[in-house]
């Protein structure tokens, strides 16, 4: 990984429940990706495959938003309360710009 | 699947090589999704995870473009040559709009 | 303009009606952009401005889709019928990728 | 406008300089939109127009990011410091999701 981040972990550790929910969503996405492999093997119609890829994009985006919201609620908020918001907000903007490409 | 498409297969079947290349790209994406599960289990920093999700989005988008290009080169082109382009182009626009959300 | 395109005009000229409709949509968008200038002058709330920017993005995207659809229906279809689809489809993919950024 | 926002103005008023810079960027965008009207009137090639629309999209996105960054640096940060971050962060997430469509 070429990039360096401000931290290695969230300012407040994720609970077991939060971790489990995220894993479940990612396992569903993993299953969707395998589903598309099957569609390609079966030489399925391009538009059919594209609609499924679009569904994965949407699911991944939602996972991203969920992580972003928690990040702002904890890491960013904690940094701001400690008067160290500046760098954390810059880092957030950088990843938001990358995400929007 | 609620949607109906104009065809079940591409107008020209994908070659073994085309299928293998697409499968390879999708297997890499599947591995990336599993990588993110590991990152969540290790309670890794939110921004680090977001950058990886963004990399998957980008890889999926490229698979989508590759399928779209082949679709236009074969299915759409063949329909146009046979004077049946109208419906095929409408279907293409619908999936492109869905993709851009 | 640094880029070169395959043509200077659509393969089939736009009708007066098509041109008028596109101009009307663009004039509305121009009005929306001026509306945001007014909001900035009035020091309006950031989120309020962002929602209006998002509305313009959506309107512009729709103009883009409308132009893309006509392009495929005429320029791309005509090129394909004349056996010259390859370059035209490559050009289309390039602009679609740029658009999706 | 159907939507209600948490505030009418930023928590810290924009300076004259900030307002002027934003207006300048929006005036340039307004000029770009008029430029596309001219292209449509001149019946210019579809792909040429699409590239210009894509440039406006990009410029608008950058204005949006700039407003978002200031919003987080002031309105969101101030709310967090006053222990009222929850609603403000929810509002931010809502507009970010709308923006990403």
PDB file of C-alpha atoms in Angstrom, chain D:
ATOM      1  CA  UNK D   1     -37.954  23.808  -2.231  1.00  0.00           C
ATOM      2  CA  UNK D   2     -39.425  20.803  -0.451  1.00  0.00           C
ATOM      3  CA  UNK D   3     -36.516  20.242   1.856  1.00  0.00           C
ATOM      4  CA  UNK D   4     -35.792  21.775   5.210  1.00  0.00           C
ATOM      5  CA  UNK D   5     -32.253  22.175   6.442  1.00  0.00           C
ATOM      6  CA  UNK D   6     -30.832  22.572   9.925  1.00  0.00           C
ATOM      7  CA  UNK D   7     -29.772  26.179   9.305  1.00  0.00           C
ATOM      8  CA  UNK D   8     -30.252  29.146   6.952  1.00  0.00           C
ATOM      9  CA  UNK D   9     -26.612  30.248   6.975  1.00  0.00           C
ATOM     10  CA  UNK D  10     -23.176  28.751   7.708  1.00  0.00           C
ATOM     11  CA  UNK D  11     -22.210  28.766  11.409  1.00  0.00           C
ATOM     12  CA  UNK D  12     -19.390  31.154  10.454  1.00  0.00           C
ATOM     13  CA  UNK D  13     -20.310  33.649   7.689  1.00  0.00           C
ATOM     14  CA  UNK D  14     -18.311  33.334   4.461  1.00  0.00           C
ATOM     15  CA  UNK D  15     -15.763  36.126   4.026  1.00  0.00           C
ATOM     16  CA  UNK D  16     -16.030  38.538   1.097  1.00  0.00           C
ATOM     17  CA  UNK D  17     -13.028  36.782  -0.406  1.00  0.00           C
ATOM     18  CA  UNK D  18     -14.592  33.309  -0.075  1.00  0.00           C
ATOM     19  CA  UNK D  19     -17.809  34.577  -1.657  1.00  0.00           C
ATOM     20  CA  UNK D  20     -15.940  36.236  -4.525  1.00  0.00           C
ATOM     21  CA  UNK D  21     -13.921  33.102  -5.296  1.00  0.00           C
ATOM     22  CA  UNK D  22     -17.047  30.937  -5.373  1.00  0.00           C
ATOM     23  CA  UNK D  23     -18.892  33.457  -7.573  1.00  0.00           C
ATOM     24  CA  UNK D  24     -15.944  33.542  -9.993  1.00  0.00           C
ATOM     25  CA  UNK D  25     -15.974  29.762 -10.330  1.00  0.00           C
ATOM     26  CA  UNK D  26     -19.732  29.738 -10.857  1.00  0.00           C
ATOM     27  CA  UNK D  27     -19.519  32.520 -13.454  1.00  0.00           C
ATOM     28  CA  UNK D  28     -16.989  30.432 -15.358  1.00  0.00           C
ATOM     29  CA  UNK D  29     -19.367  27.464 -15.203  1.00  0.00           C
ATOM     30  CA  UNK D  30     -22.228  29.682 -16.389  1.00  0.00           C
ATOM     31  CA  UNK D  31     -20.028  30.686 -19.347  1.00  0.00           C
ATOM     32  CA  UNK D  32     -19.309  27.024 -20.091  1.00  0.00           C
ATOM     33  CA  UNK D  33     -23.050  26.265 -20.131  1.00  0.00           C
ATOM     34  CA  UNK D  34     -23.595  29.128 -22.590  1.00  0.00           C
ATOM     35  CA  UNK D  35     -20.729  27.745 -24.652  1.00  0.00           C
ATOM     36  CA  UNK D  36     -22.598  24.456 -24.978  1.00  0.00           C
ATOM     37  CA  UNK D  37     -25.730  26.296 -26.109  1.00  0.00           C
ATOM     38  CA  UNK D  38     -23.615  27.827 -28.880  1.00  0.00           C
ATOM     39  CA  UNK D  39     -22.269  24.375 -29.806  1.00  0.00           C
ATOM     40  CA  UNK D  40     -25.806  23.019 -30.070  1.00  0.00           C
ATOM     41  CA  UNK D  41     -26.871  25.996 -32.215  1.00  0.00           C
ATOM     42  CA  UNK D  42     -23.883  25.332 -34.496  1.00  0.00           C
ATOM     43  CA  UNK D  43     -24.970  21.668 -34.659  1.00  0.00           C
ATOM     44  CA  UNK D  44     -21.557  20.562 -33.396  1.00  0.00           C
ATOM     45  CA  UNK D  45     -20.507  16.922 -33.165  1.00  0.00           C
ATOM     46  CA  UNK D  46     -22.103  15.009 -30.277  1.00  0.00           C
ATOM     47  CA  UNK D  47     -18.841  13.765 -28.764  1.00  0.00           C
ATOM     48  CA  UNK D  48     -17.402  17.281 -28.810  1.00  0.00           C
ATOM     49  CA  UNK D  49     -20.426  18.521 -26.832  1.00  0.00           C
ATOM     50  CA  UNK D  50     -20.260  15.549 -24.435  1.00  0.00           C
ATOM     51  CA  UNK D  51     -16.625  16.298 -23.586  1.00  0.00           C
ATOM     52  CA  UNK D  52     -17.599  19.884 -22.740  1.00  0.00           C
ATOM     53  CA  UNK D  53     -20.528  18.730 -20.577  1.00  0.00           C
ATOM     54  CA  UNK D  54     -18.131  16.395 -18.787  1.00  0.00           C
ATOM     55  CA  UNK D  55     -15.820  19.369 -18.097  1.00  0.00           C
ATOM     56  CA  UNK D  56     -18.712  21.271 -16.498  1.00  0.00           C
ATOM     57  CA  UNK D  57     -19.621  18.233 -14.390  1.00  0.00           C
ATOM     58  CA  UNK D  58     -16.070  18.155 -13.139  1.00  0.00           C
ATOM     59  CA  UNK D  59     -15.997  21.892 -12.370  1.00  0.00           C
ATOM     60  CA  UNK D  60     -19.330  21.684 -10.513  1.00  0.00           C
ATOM     61  CA  UNK D  61     -18.096  18.706  -8.531  1.00  0.00           C
ATOM     62  CA  UNK D  62     -15.068  20.711  -7.440  1.00  0.00           C
ATOM     63  CA  UNK D  63     -17.268  23.601  -6.302  1.00  0.00           C
ATOM     64  CA  UNK D  64     -19.330  21.030  -4.379  1.00  0.00           C
ATOM     65  CA  UNK D  65     -16.242  19.584  -2.693  1.00  0.00           C
ATOM     66  CA  UNK D  66     -15.034  23.044  -1.766  1.00  0.00           C
ATOM     67  CA  UNK D  67     -18.385  23.883  -0.154  1.00  0.00           C
ATOM     68  CA  UNK D  68     -18.470  20.490   1.584  1.00  0.00           C
ATOM     69  CA  UNK D  69     -14.980  20.968   3.015  1.00  0.00           C
ATOM     70  CA  UNK D  70     -15.852  24.406   4.398  1.00  0.00           C
ATOM     71  CA  UNK D  71     -19.108  22.988   5.769  1.00  0.00           C
ATOM     72  CA  UNK D  72     -17.232  20.285   7.693  1.00  0.00           C
ATOM     73  CA  UNK D  73     -14.552  22.730   8.847  1.00  0.00           C
ATOM     74  CA  UNK D  74     -17.117  25.152  10.268  1.00  0.00           C
ATOM     75  CA  UNK D  75     -20.763  24.085  10.580  1.00  0.00           C
ATOM     76  CA  UNK D  76     -20.089  20.411  11.337  1.00  0.00           C
ATOM     77  CA  UNK D  77     -17.061  21.097  13.559  1.00  0.00           C
ATOM     78  CA  UNK D  78     -18.928  23.755  15.549  1.00  0.00           C
ATOM     79  CA  UNK D  79     -21.919  21.444  16.051  1.00  0.00           C
ATOM     80  CA  UNK D  80     -19.606  18.651  17.234  1.00  0.00           C
ATOM     81  CA  UNK D  81     -17.831  20.951  19.676  1.00  0.00           C
ATOM     82  CA  UNK D  82     -21.207  21.974  21.099  1.00  0.00           C
ATOM     83  CA  UNK D  83     -22.189  18.325  21.500  1.00  0.00           C
ATOM     84  CA  UNK D  84     -24.780  18.598  18.727  1.00  0.00           C
ATOM     85  CA  UNK D  85     -22.961  16.664  16.007  1.00  0.00           C
ATOM     86  CA  UNK D  86     -25.496  13.868  15.493  1.00  0.00           C
ATOM     87  CA  UNK D  87     -28.117  15.695  13.398  1.00  0.00           C
ATOM     88  CA  UNK D  88     -25.527  17.696  11.489  1.00  0.00           C
ATOM     89  CA  UNK D  89     -23.636  14.536  10.516  1.00  0.00           C
ATOM     90  CA  UNK D  90     -26.876  12.860   9.415  1.00  0.00           C
ATOM     91  CA  UNK D  91     -27.680  15.879   7.259  1.00  0.00           C
ATOM     92  CA  UNK D  92     -24.168  15.763   5.784  1.00  0.00           C
ATOM     93  CA  UNK D  93     -24.481  12.057   4.941  1.00  0.00           C
ATOM     94  CA  UNK D  94     -27.851  12.656   3.252  1.00  0.00           C
ATOM     95  CA  UNK D  95     -26.443  15.320   0.949  1.00  0.00           C
ATOM     96  CA  UNK D  96     -23.301  13.271   0.252  1.00  0.00           C
ATOM     97  CA  UNK D  97     -25.468  10.321  -0.828  1.00  0.00           C
ATOM     98  CA  UNK D  98     -27.563  12.562  -3.057  1.00  0.00           C
ATOM     99  CA  UNK D  99     -24.375  14.015  -4.526  1.00  0.00           C
ATOM    100  CA  UNK D 100     -22.959  10.608  -5.395  1.00  0.00           C
ATOM    101  CA  UNK D 101     -25.951   9.617  -7.556  1.00  0.00           C
TER     102      UNK D 101
END
